[in-house]
Amino acid sequence: MREFDLVVVGGGPAGMAAAIAAKEQGTDSILILERDDRLGGILNQCIHNGFGLHTFKEELTGPEYAERYSDRVKELGIPYELGTMVLDISKDKEITLVSRKRGAETVKAKAVILAMGCRERPRGALGIPGFRPQGVYTAGTAQKLVNCEGVVPGREVVILGSGDIGLIMARRMTLEGAKVRAVVELMPYSSGLKRNIVQCLDDYGIPLMLSHTVVDIKGKEKLEGVYVAAVDEKNVPVPGTEEYFPCDTLLLSCGLIPENELSKTAGVKLSPVTGGPCVDESLETSIEGVFACGNVLHVHDLVDFVSEESVRAGINAAGYIKGRPSSPGTPVEVSPGFGVRYTVPSKLYCESVEDGVHIRFRVTGVFKGASITVTSGGRELFRRRGRIFVPSEMLDIVLKKELLAGVTEGIEVRIEEAAL
Amino acid sequence: MTRELTCIGCPMGCALTVEVENGEAVSVAGNTCKIGENYARSEISAPVRAVTTTVLTAEGIPVPVKTAGSIPKEKIFEVVKDIKAAKVTLPVRLGDIIVSDAAGTGVAAVATRTVE
């Protein structure tokens, strides 16, 4: 059985950044496993720009951002195996994988970094009535077809969900000559970035229909059109508001789900809110020596934040391999209070925090002029006011080590609304 | 006249309030950096965008391409057409020039991935 100090599952932005960081900390025995035929993960199909402003202080496209990391992986001589699918990870960190080149194999690792990313919510999870005609795709599938296979899946398009991939694909399909009739969003606000509404919809005169949803799909073999209706404040369609849009393509951009089948079979404890592993400040999961970072942990909106987080996972995994005791002392719980959906990490070993600890979270609604407050046992540790907090933008605060001195009770992160 | 804009310079998407006189921005508020101010000024007088698309090589492989800088917004479709019409054969290196002057804008279009 081949043995490695560190096995990284996934060769996307998270896996590459984590492996590079571990290597730079002196871990030499590393293996990156990637199921696709090249490194880079989802960035390979994200040909639009907007990546790298934090990491490189310049605006790059997805493939350019990926190539900077894959070049570094090659420069450092970090081994990676492509076309390799991980089938199982055991509690003892034995990893079963399969590839055309090596067949089925089990390898052993001292530490594992989970970096499998996320996937799109499929039609089956959305409960749209109607037949199952050809022409319904997730936005990411259409993105892969257009950008990586050179195939445009349709000419007349409706997009359900206003996630960033949906907005980006509205522009992309338009530039490829398709007519995008509308982007339909169930919520009263978009789940995508504001800049994407401007440069992907407004620039091309594509209407964004908020508080609307697709209530029926017409067509048996091939998609012929969709019925769109307004919804009330309980997201229930309002009878009589149905409008018919003829189209041959329906793209779904209705949320991303961390891909944790492997984590589950390994016995890693998952958060019911994020769908990702519960981790402590070192990004270690409930299994010692198994770390998680990137979209498999919680869905990010910026790859720059994925890279930064993954560097920390790589450094901590390298520390674990060198024999640093994992997480000493007693942890305190970090929990979401009013207005906060979840926090990563969800527990904190205050003793282990070096300079400071990042707490990342999303809010439950739109808050204007509100403050983020962090308290423990009635004591306020942190407060920051913001102009506007929206669910589509992940928030990141850093609690400095000195703030955590003497903290023994649970930490709560919440939103305090502005006094009217 | 006052115009409300959303800056597209970075994912923060600052809400900008712009005072406009004679088709020019005279003051910009709401931005948190210089990019916002520059964006507002150009968006009022002559809007520009960076364009990304793909070109199919002679071998049938799509290669991602971007304009090396911003081009006038009304030229987006012409620029895409020019890029699509380019004759490209593999291998392509990241940064290779695909079109030297896209749709007469004076801006080049370059490959954004190495394809062997």
Coordinates of C-alpha atoms in Angstrom, one line a residue:
Chain A
M1 CA 0.0 0.0 0.0
R2 CA 1.4 3.4 -1.0
E3 CA 1.7 5.7 2.1
F4 CA 1.7 9.5 2.1
D5 CA 2.0 12.1 4.9
L6 CA -0.8 14.1 3.2
V7 CA -3.5 13.2 0.7
V8 CA -5.5 16.1 -0.7
V9 CA -8.8 15.1 -2.2
G10 CA -9.5 17.5 -5.0
G11 CA -7.2 19.5 -7.3
G12 CA -9.3 22.7 -7.6
P13 CA -8.4 26.0 -6.0
A14 CA -8.8 24.7 -2.5
G15 CA -6.8 21.5 -2.9
M16 CA -4.0 23.3 -4.8
A17 CA -3.6 26.1 -2.3
A18 CA -3.7 23.7 0.6
A19 CA -1.1 21.4 -0.9
I20 CA 1.2 24.3 -1.8
A21 CA 1.0 25.6 1.8
A22 CA 1.7 22.2 3.3
K23 CA 4.7 21.7 1.0
E24 CA 6.1 25.2 1.9
Q25 CA 5.8 24.1 5.6
G26 CA 8.1 21.2 4.9
T27 CA 5.6 18.4 4.2
D28 CA 7.2 16.5 1.3
S29 CA 5.1 13.4 1.0
I30 CA 2.0 14.8 -0.6
L31 CA -0.5 13.4 -3.2
I32 CA -3.3 15.5 -4.8
L33 CA -6.1 13.4 -6.3
E34 CA -8.2 15.0 -9.0
R35 CA -11.0 13.3 -11.0
D36 CA -10.9 15.7 -13.9
D37 CA -8.2 15.5 -16.6
R38 CA -6.6 18.7 -15.4
L39 CA -6.0 20.7 -12.3
G40 CA -8.1 23.8 -11.6
G41 CA -11.5 22.4 -10.8
I42 CA -14.4 24.7 -11.5
L43 CA -12.1 27.6 -12.4
N44 CA -11.5 26.0 -15.8
Q45 CA -15.0 26.7 -16.9
C46 CA -15.2 30.1 -15.3
I47 CA -13.7 32.0 -18.2
H48 CA -15.1 35.4 -17.0
N49 CA -13.0 37.8 -15.0
G50 CA -13.2 39.0 -11.4
F51 CA -10.9 36.5 -9.8
G52 CA -7.7 37.4 -7.9
L53 CA -8.3 41.0 -6.8
H54 CA -7.4 40.0 -3.2
T55 CA -4.8 37.4 -3.8
F56 CA -2.9 39.0 -6.7
K57 CA -4.2 42.6 -6.7
E58 CA -5.2 42.2 -10.3
E59 CA -8.3 41.0 -12.1
L60 CA -7.9 37.6 -13.6
T61 CA -10.2 35.1 -15.4
G62 CA -10.8 31.7 -13.8
P63 CA -8.4 29.7 -16.0
E64 CA -5.6 32.3 -15.4
Y65 CA -6.1 32.1 -11.6
A66 CA -6.0 28.3 -11.8
E67 CA -2.9 28.3 -13.9
R68 CA -1.0 30.4 -11.4
Y69 CA -1.6 27.7 -8.8
S70 CA -1.1 24.7 -11.1
D71 CA 2.2 26.3 -12.2
R72 CA 3.3 26.5 -8.6
V73 CA 2.2 22.9 -7.9
K74 CA 4.4 21.8 -10.8
E75 CA 7.3 24.1 -9.8
L76 CA 7.3 22.6 -6.3
G77 CA 7.1 19.1 -7.7
I78 CA 4.0 18.2 -5.7
P79 CA 2.7 14.9 -7.1
Y80 CA -0.9 14.9 -8.5
E81 CA -2.9 12.2 -10.2
L82 CA -5.6 13.2 -12.7
G83 CA -8.5 11.1 -13.9
T84 CA -8.6 9.6 -10.4
M85 CA -11.8 9.2 -8.4
V86 CA -11.8 8.7 -4.7
L87 CA -14.4 6.2 -3.7
D88 CA -14.0 6.0 0.0
I89 CA -12.1 7.5 2.9
S90 CA -12.0 5.4 6.2
K91 CA -11.7 6.7 9.7
D92 CA -8.1 5.4 9.7
K93 CA -7.4 7.6 6.7
E94 CA -7.2 4.8 4.2
I95 CA -8.3 6.2 0.9
T96 CA -9.8 3.9 -1.8
L97 CA -9.4 5.3 -5.3
V98 CA -9.8 4.3 -8.9
S99 CA -8.2 5.4 -12.1
R100 CA -7.7 4.1 -15.6
K101 CA -4.0 4.1 -15.1
R102 CA -3.7 2.4 -11.8
G103 CA -7.0 0.6 -11.4
A104 CA -8.5 0.3 -8.0
E105 CA -6.1 1.0 -5.1
T106 CA -6.0 1.9 -1.4
V107 CA -3.5 4.4 -0.1
K108 CA -2.8 5.4 3.5
A109 CA -2.3 9.0 4.7
K110 CA -1.2 10.5 8.0
A111 CA -3.4 13.6 7.3
V112 CA -6.2 14.2 4.8
I113 CA -7.4 17.5 3.4
L114 CA -11.0 17.4 2.0
A115 CA -11.2 19.8 -0.9
M116 CA -14.0 18.3 -3.1
G117 CA -15.8 21.5 -3.7
C118 CA -19.6 21.7 -4.2
R119 CA -22.2 20.9 -6.7
E120 CA -25.4 22.5 -8.0
R121 CA -28.8 21.9 -6.7
P122 CA -30.5 19.8 -9.4
R123 CA -34.0 20.0 -10.8
G124 CA -35.1 17.0 -8.7
A125 CA -34.4 19.0 -5.5
L126 CA -36.6 21.9 -6.7
G127 CA -40.0 20.3 -7.0
I128 CA -40.9 21.9 -10.4
P129 CA -43.9 20.1 -11.9
G130 CA -44.1 18.9 -15.5
F131 CA -42.4 16.3 -17.7
R132 CA -38.7 15.7 -17.9
P133 CA -38.0 17.1 -21.4
Q134 CA -34.6 17.7 -22.9
G135 CA -33.4 21.3 -22.5
V136 CA -33.3 21.7 -18.7
Y137 CA -29.8 22.1 -17.4
T138 CA -28.1 23.4 -14.3
A139 CA -26.3 26.7 -15.1
G140 CA -22.9 25.1 -14.4
T141 CA -23.6 22.3 -16.8
A142 CA -24.4 24.8 -19.6
Q143 CA -21.3 26.7 -18.6
K144 CA -19.1 23.6 -19.1
L145 CA -20.8 22.8 -22.4
V146 CA -20.3 26.3 -23.8
N147 CA -16.8 27.1 -22.4
C148 CA -15.1 23.7 -22.3
E149 CA -16.9 21.7 -25.0
G150 CA -17.7 24.5 -27.4
V151 CA -21.4 23.6 -27.6
V152 CA -24.2 26.1 -27.0
P153 CA -27.2 24.1 -25.6
G154 CA -30.0 26.4 -26.8
R155 CA -31.3 29.5 -28.6
E156 CA -34.1 30.8 -26.3
V157 CA -33.4 30.7 -22.6
V158 CA -35.1 31.3 -19.3
I159 CA -32.9 31.1 -16.2
L160 CA -34.4 30.1 -12.8
G161 CA -32.5 31.4 -9.8
S162 CA -30.2 34.5 -9.8
G163 CA -27.1 32.9 -8.3
D164 CA -23.9 34.2 -9.8
I165 CA -23.5 31.3 -12.2
G166 CA -27.0 32.0 -13.6
L167 CA -26.2 35.7 -14.1
I168 CA -22.8 34.9 -15.7
M169 CA -24.6 32.4 -18.0
A170 CA -27.2 34.9 -19.0
R171 CA -24.4 37.1 -20.4
R172 CA -22.5 34.2 -21.8
M173 CA -25.5 32.7 -23.7
T174 CA -26.3 36.2 -25.0
L175 CA -22.8 36.6 -26.4
E176 CA -23.1 33.2 -28.0
G177 CA -26.2 34.5 -29.9
A178 CA -29.0 33.1 -27.7
K179 CA -31.9 35.1 -26.5
V180 CA -32.2 35.2 -22.7
R181 CA -35.9 36.0 -22.0
A182 CA -35.7 36.5 -18.2
V183 CA -34.0 35.6 -15.0
V184 CA -36.6 34.4 -12.5
E185 CA -35.8 34.6 -8.7
L186 CA -38.1 33.3 -6.0
M187 CA -36.7 35.6 -3.3
P188 CA -37.3 39.4 -3.2
Y189 CA -33.6 39.9 -3.6
S190 CA -30.9 38.4 -5.9
S191 CA -28.6 35.8 -4.5
G192 CA -25.9 37.0 -6.9
L193 CA -23.4 39.8 -6.6
K194 CA -24.8 43.3 -7.5
R195 CA -22.0 43.8 -10.1
N196 CA -23.2 40.8 -11.9
I197 CA -26.7 42.1 -12.1
V198 CA -25.3 45.3 -13.7
Q199 CA -22.8 43.8 -16.1
C200 CA -24.6 40.5 -17.0
L201 CA -28.3 41.5 -17.0
D202 CA -28.7 45.4 -17.2
D203 CA -26.0 45.7 -19.9
Y204 CA -28.0 43.3 -22.2
G205 CA -31.5 44.4 -21.2
I206 CA -32.3 41.0 -19.6
P207 CA -35.2 41.4 -17.0
L208 CA -34.7 40.1 -13.5
M209 CA -38.1 39.0 -12.1
L210 CA -37.8 39.0 -8.3
S211 CA -40.4 37.1 -6.2
H212 CA -41.3 35.0 -9.2
T213 CA -40.8 31.3 -9.9
V214 CA -41.3 28.7 -12.6
V215 CA -44.6 26.9 -11.9
D216 CA -44.8 24.5 -14.9
I217 CA -42.7 23.2 -17.7
K218 CA -44.3 22.6 -21.1
G219 CA -43.0 20.0 -23.5
K220 CA -42.6 16.2 -23.3
E221 CA -39.6 15.2 -25.4
K222 CA -38.1 18.7 -25.9
L223 CA -38.7 21.8 -23.7
E224 CA -41.2 24.2 -25.4
G225 CA -41.7 26.8 -22.7
V226 CA -42.1 27.6 -19.0
Y227 CA -44.9 29.2 -17.0
V228 CA -43.7 31.9 -14.6
A229 CA -45.8 33.2 -11.7
A230 CA -45.4 35.7 -8.9
V231 CA -45.1 34.4 -5.4
D232 CA -46.5 35.9 -2.2
E233 CA -44.5 36.6 1.0
K234 CA -44.6 32.9 1.9
N235 CA -43.2 32.1 -1.5
V236 CA -46.5 30.5 -2.6
P237 CA -47.4 31.2 -6.3
V238 CA -50.2 33.7 -6.7
P239 CA -53.0 32.2 -9.0
G240 CA -53.8 34.3 -12.0
T241 CA -50.2 35.8 -12.3
E242 CA -48.9 33.0 -14.6
E243 CA -47.1 34.2 -17.7
Y244 CA -45.9 31.9 -20.5
F245 CA -42.3 32.2 -21.9
P246 CA -41.6 30.1 -25.0
C247 CA -38.0 28.7 -24.7
D248 CA -35.9 25.7 -25.6
T249 CA -33.6 25.9 -22.6
L250 CA -34.2 26.3 -18.9
L251 CA -31.1 26.9 -16.8
L252 CA -31.2 26.3 -13.0
S253 CA -29.0 28.5 -10.7
C254 CA -30.7 27.6 -7.4
G255 CA -27.9 27.1 -5.0
L256 CA -24.8 25.1 -4.3
I257 CA -24.3 22.2 -2.0
P258 CA -21.0 21.1 -0.5
E259 CA -20.1 17.7 -1.9
N260 CA -19.6 15.6 1.2
E261 CA -20.5 12.0 0.3
L262 CA -16.9 11.0 1.1
S263 CA -16.9 12.9 4.4
K264 CA -20.1 11.1 5.4
T265 CA -18.8 7.6 4.8
A266 CA -15.6 8.6 6.7
G267 CA -17.8 9.5 9.7
V268 CA -17.0 13.3 9.6
K269 CA -19.6 15.3 11.5
L270 CA -21.5 17.6 9.2
S271 CA -23.4 20.8 9.8
P272 CA -27.1 20.6 8.9
V273 CA -26.9 24.3 7.9
T274 CA -23.9 24.5 5.6
G275 CA -23.9 20.9 4.5
G276 CA -20.1 20.9 5.2
P277 CA -18.0 19.5 8.0
C278 CA -18.1 21.0 11.5
V279 CA -14.6 22.3 12.0
D280 CA -12.5 24.1 14.7
E281 CA -10.2 27.0 14.3
S282 CA -7.6 24.8 12.6
L283 CA -10.2 23.7 10.1
E284 CA -9.9 20.2 11.5
T285 CA -13.0 18.1 11.3
S286 CA -14.4 15.8 13.9
I287 CA -11.8 13.2 12.8
E288 CA -8.3 13.9 14.0
G289 CA -6.0 14.7 11.1
V290 CA -8.8 15.3 8.6
F291 CA -9.1 18.9 7.5
A292 CA -11.6 20.6 5.2
C293 CA -11.4 23.8 3.2
G294 CA -13.0 25.6 0.3
N295 CA -16.5 25.0 -1.0
V296 CA -16.7 21.5 0.6
L297 CA -16.6 23.3 3.9
H298 CA -19.1 26.1 3.1
V299 CA -19.9 27.7 -0.2
H300 CA -17.8 30.8 -0.8
D301 CA -18.6 33.6 -3.3
L302 CA -14.9 34.5 -3.9
V303 CA -12.2 32.1 -4.9
D304 CA -9.7 34.5 -3.2
F305 CA -11.3 33.6 0.2
V306 CA -11.1 29.9 -0.7
S307 CA -7.4 30.2 -1.4
E308 CA -6.8 32.0 1.9
E309 CA -8.8 29.5 3.9
S310 CA -7.1 26.6 2.2
V311 CA -3.6 27.9 3.0
R312 CA -4.6 27.7 6.7
A313 CA -5.8 24.1 6.2
G314 CA -2.5 23.3 4.6
I315 CA -0.4 24.9 7.3
N316 CA -2.4 23.2 10.0
A317 CA -2.2 19.8 8.3
A318 CA 1.5 20.2 8.0
G319 CA 1.7 21.0 11.8
Y320 CA -0.4 17.9 12.6
I321 CA 2.0 15.7 10.5
K322 CA 5.0 17.2 12.3
G323 CA 3.4 16.0 15.6
R324 CA 1.9 19.1 17.0
P325 CA -0.8 17.9 19.4
S326 CA -4.2 18.5 17.8
S327 CA -6.4 21.0 19.6
P328 CA -5.4 21.1 23.3
G329 CA -7.7 22.3 26.1
T330 CA -11.5 22.5 26.0
P331 CA -13.2 24.1 23.1
V332 CA -15.9 26.7 23.3
E333 CA -18.9 26.5 20.9
V334 CA -19.2 29.3 18.3
S335 CA -22.9 29.7 17.5
P336 CA -25.0 31.9 15.2
G337 CA -27.3 34.4 16.9
F338 CA -29.9 36.7 15.5
G339 CA -29.5 37.3 11.8
V340 CA -26.6 34.8 11.3
R341 CA -27.2 31.6 9.5
Y342 CA -24.0 29.7 10.5
T343 CA -20.4 30.2 11.5
V344 CA -17.2 28.6 10.4
P345 CA -15.6 27.4 12.6
S346 CA -18.3 26.2 14.9
K347 CA -15.9 25.5 17.8
L348 CA -12.8 27.2 19.0
Y349 CA -9.8 26.0 21.1
C350 CA -8.9 29.5 22.3
E351 CA -5.4 28.3 23.4
S352 CA -4.6 27.2 19.9
V353 CA -5.3 30.5 18.3
E354 CA -2.0 32.0 17.2
D355 CA -2.5 35.7 16.1
G356 CA -6.2 35.7 15.5
V357 CA -9.0 33.5 14.2
H358 CA -11.2 34.1 11.1
I359 CA -14.9 33.6 11.7
R360 CA -16.8 33.4 8.4
F361 CA -20.6 33.5 8.2
R362 CA -23.6 34.5 6.2
V363 CA -26.5 36.6 7.3
T364 CA -30.2 35.5 7.0
G365 CA -31.6 38.6 5.3
V366 CA -30.7 42.1 4.1
F367 CA -29.6 44.4 6.9
K368 CA -28.8 48.0 6.4
G369 CA -26.7 50.1 8.8
A370 CA -26.5 47.1 11.2
S371 CA -23.6 45.9 13.3
I372 CA -21.9 42.5 13.7
T373 CA -21.4 41.8 17.4
V374 CA -19.6 38.9 19.0
T375 CA -20.2 38.1 22.7
S376 CA -19.2 35.5 25.2
G377 CA -21.0 35.1 28.6
G378 CA -22.5 38.6 28.3
R379 CA -19.2 40.2 27.4
E380 CA -18.8 42.0 24.1
L381 CA -15.6 40.8 22.3
F382 CA -16.1 42.5 18.9
R383 CA -18.3 44.9 17.1
R384 CA -18.3 46.2 13.5
R385 CA -20.8 48.4 11.8
G386 CA -21.5 47.9 8.1
R387 CA -23.3 49.8 5.4
I388 CA -25.2 46.8 4.2
F389 CA -25.1 43.0 4.9
V390 CA -26.7 40.7 2.3
P391 CA -27.0 36.9 2.3
S392 CA -25.1 36.6 -1.0
E393 CA -21.9 38.0 0.5
M394 CA -20.0 35.9 3.0
L395 CA -18.7 38.0 5.9
D396 CA -15.3 37.5 7.5
I397 CA -14.2 38.9 10.8
V398 CA -10.9 38.2 12.7
L399 CA -10.9 37.8 16.4
K400 CA -7.5 38.7 17.7
K401 CA -5.9 36.4 20.3
E402 CA -5.9 39.0 23.0
L403 CA -9.7 39.3 22.7
L404 CA -10.1 35.6 23.4
A405 CA -8.1 35.7 26.7
G406 CA -10.2 34.4 29.5
V407 CA -13.1 33.3 27.2
T408 CA -14.5 30.1 28.6
E409 CA -18.2 30.3 27.7
G410 CA -19.8 29.9 24.2
I411 CA -19.2 32.6 21.7
E412 CA -22.2 34.0 19.8
V413 CA -22.1 36.0 16.6
R414 CA -25.2 38.0 15.8
I415 CA -26.5 41.0 13.9
E416 CA -27.7 44.0 15.8
E417 CA -30.1 46.1 13.7
A418 CA -29.8 49.8 13.6
A419 CA -32.2 51.7 15.9
L420 CA -35.0 53.2 13.9
Chain B
M1 CA -29.0 65.5 -12.4
T2 CA -28.2 62.6 -10.0
R3 CA -27.6 59.1 -11.1
E4 CA -27.3 55.9 -9.0
L5 CA -24.8 53.3 -10.2
T6 CA -23.4 50.1 -8.8
C7 CA -19.7 49.9 -9.2
I8 CA -18.6 46.8 -11.1
G9 CA -14.9 47.2 -10.3
C10 CA -14.8 44.4 -7.7
P11 CA -17.2 42.1 -6.0
M12 CA -18.0 44.6 -3.3
G13 CA -20.4 46.4 -5.7
C14 CA -20.4 49.8 -4.0
A15 CA -23.6 51.9 -4.5
L16 CA -22.5 55.1 -6.1
T17 CA -24.3 58.4 -6.2
V18 CA -23.1 60.5 -9.2
E19 CA -23.8 64.2 -9.9
V20 CA -24.0 64.6 -13.6
E21 CA -23.7 67.9 -15.6
N22 CA -23.6 68.1 -19.4
G23 CA -23.0 64.3 -19.7
E24 CA -20.0 64.4 -17.3
A25 CA -19.7 63.2 -13.7
V26 CA -18.9 66.2 -11.5
S27 CA -18.9 64.4 -8.2
V28 CA -19.0 60.8 -7.0
A29 CA -20.1 59.6 -3.6
G30 CA -20.5 56.1 -2.0
N31 CA -17.3 54.6 -3.4
T32 CA -14.8 53.1 -1.1
C33 CA -11.8 53.3 -3.4
K34 CA -10.4 55.1 -6.5
I35 CA -11.8 52.3 -8.8
G36 CA -15.3 53.4 -8.0
E37 CA -14.7 57.0 -8.9
N38 CA -13.0 56.1 -12.2
Y39 CA -15.8 53.7 -13.0
A40 CA -18.5 56.3 -12.3
R41 CA -16.7 58.9 -14.5
S42 CA -16.3 56.6 -17.5
E43 CA -19.8 55.0 -17.0
I44 CA -21.4 58.4 -17.4
S45 CA -19.4 59.7 -20.3
A46 CA -18.2 56.6 -22.2
P47 CA -19.0 53.2 -20.6
V48 CA -16.4 50.5 -21.1
R49 CA -16.3 46.7 -20.4
A50 CA -13.7 43.9 -20.5
V51 CA -15.0 41.0 -22.6
T52 CA -14.4 37.3 -22.2
T53 CA -15.4 34.6 -24.6
T54 CA -13.9 31.5 -26.3
V55 CA -12.4 30.8 -29.7
L56 CA -12.6 27.4 -31.3
T57 CA -9.2 26.2 -32.6
A58 CA -8.8 24.4 -35.9
E59 CA -8.7 21.2 -33.8
G60 CA -12.1 22.0 -32.4
I61 CA -11.0 22.8 -28.9
P62 CA -12.4 26.0 -27.2
V63 CA -9.8 28.3 -25.8
P64 CA -10.8 31.0 -23.4
V65 CA -10.0 34.6 -24.4
K66 CA -10.2 38.0 -22.9
T67 CA -9.7 41.6 -24.0
A68 CA -6.4 42.8 -22.7
G69 CA -8.1 45.9 -21.5
S70 CA -11.6 47.5 -21.5
I71 CA -13.4 48.3 -24.8
P72 CA -16.4 50.6 -25.5
K73 CA -19.5 48.9 -24.2
E74 CA -21.3 49.3 -27.6
K75 CA -18.5 47.4 -29.3
I76 CA -19.0 44.2 -27.2
F77 CA -20.8 42.2 -29.9
E78 CA -18.4 43.3 -32.6
V79 CA -15.4 42.3 -30.4
V80 CA -16.9 38.8 -29.7
K81 CA -17.5 38.4 -33.5
D82 CA -13.8 39.3 -34.3
I83 CA -12.5 36.9 -31.7
K84 CA -14.8 34.0 -32.9
A85 CA -13.5 34.6 -36.5
A86 CA -9.8 34.3 -35.5
K87 CA -7.8 31.4 -36.9
V88 CA -6.1 29.6 -34.1
T89 CA -4.1 26.4 -34.0
L90 CA -2.7 24.5 -31.0
P91 CA -0.7 24.8 -28.9
V92 CA -1.8 28.0 -27.3
R93 CA 0.1 29.7 -24.4
L94 CA -1.6 31.8 -21.7
G95 CA -1.2 35.4 -22.9
D96 CA -0.9 34.6 -26.6
I97 CA -2.4 37.3 -28.8
I98 CA -5.5 35.9 -30.6
V99 CA -6.6 39.2 -32.2
S100 CA -4.2 42.2 -32.2
D101 CA -6.9 44.9 -32.6
A102 CA -10.4 43.7 -31.7
A103 CA -13.0 45.5 -33.8
G104 CA -10.9 48.5 -34.3
T105 CA -10.8 49.3 -30.5
G106 CA -7.0 49.2 -30.4
V107 CA -7.3 46.6 -27.7
A108 CA -5.9 43.1 -28.2
A109 CA -7.6 39.8 -27.3
V110 CA -5.4 37.2 -25.5
A111 CA -5.7 33.6 -24.5
T112 CA -6.3 33.0 -20.8
R113 CA -5.3 29.3 -20.7
T114 CA -2.4 27.2 -21.9
V115 CA -3.8 24.5 -24.2
E116 CA -1.2 22.0 -25.4

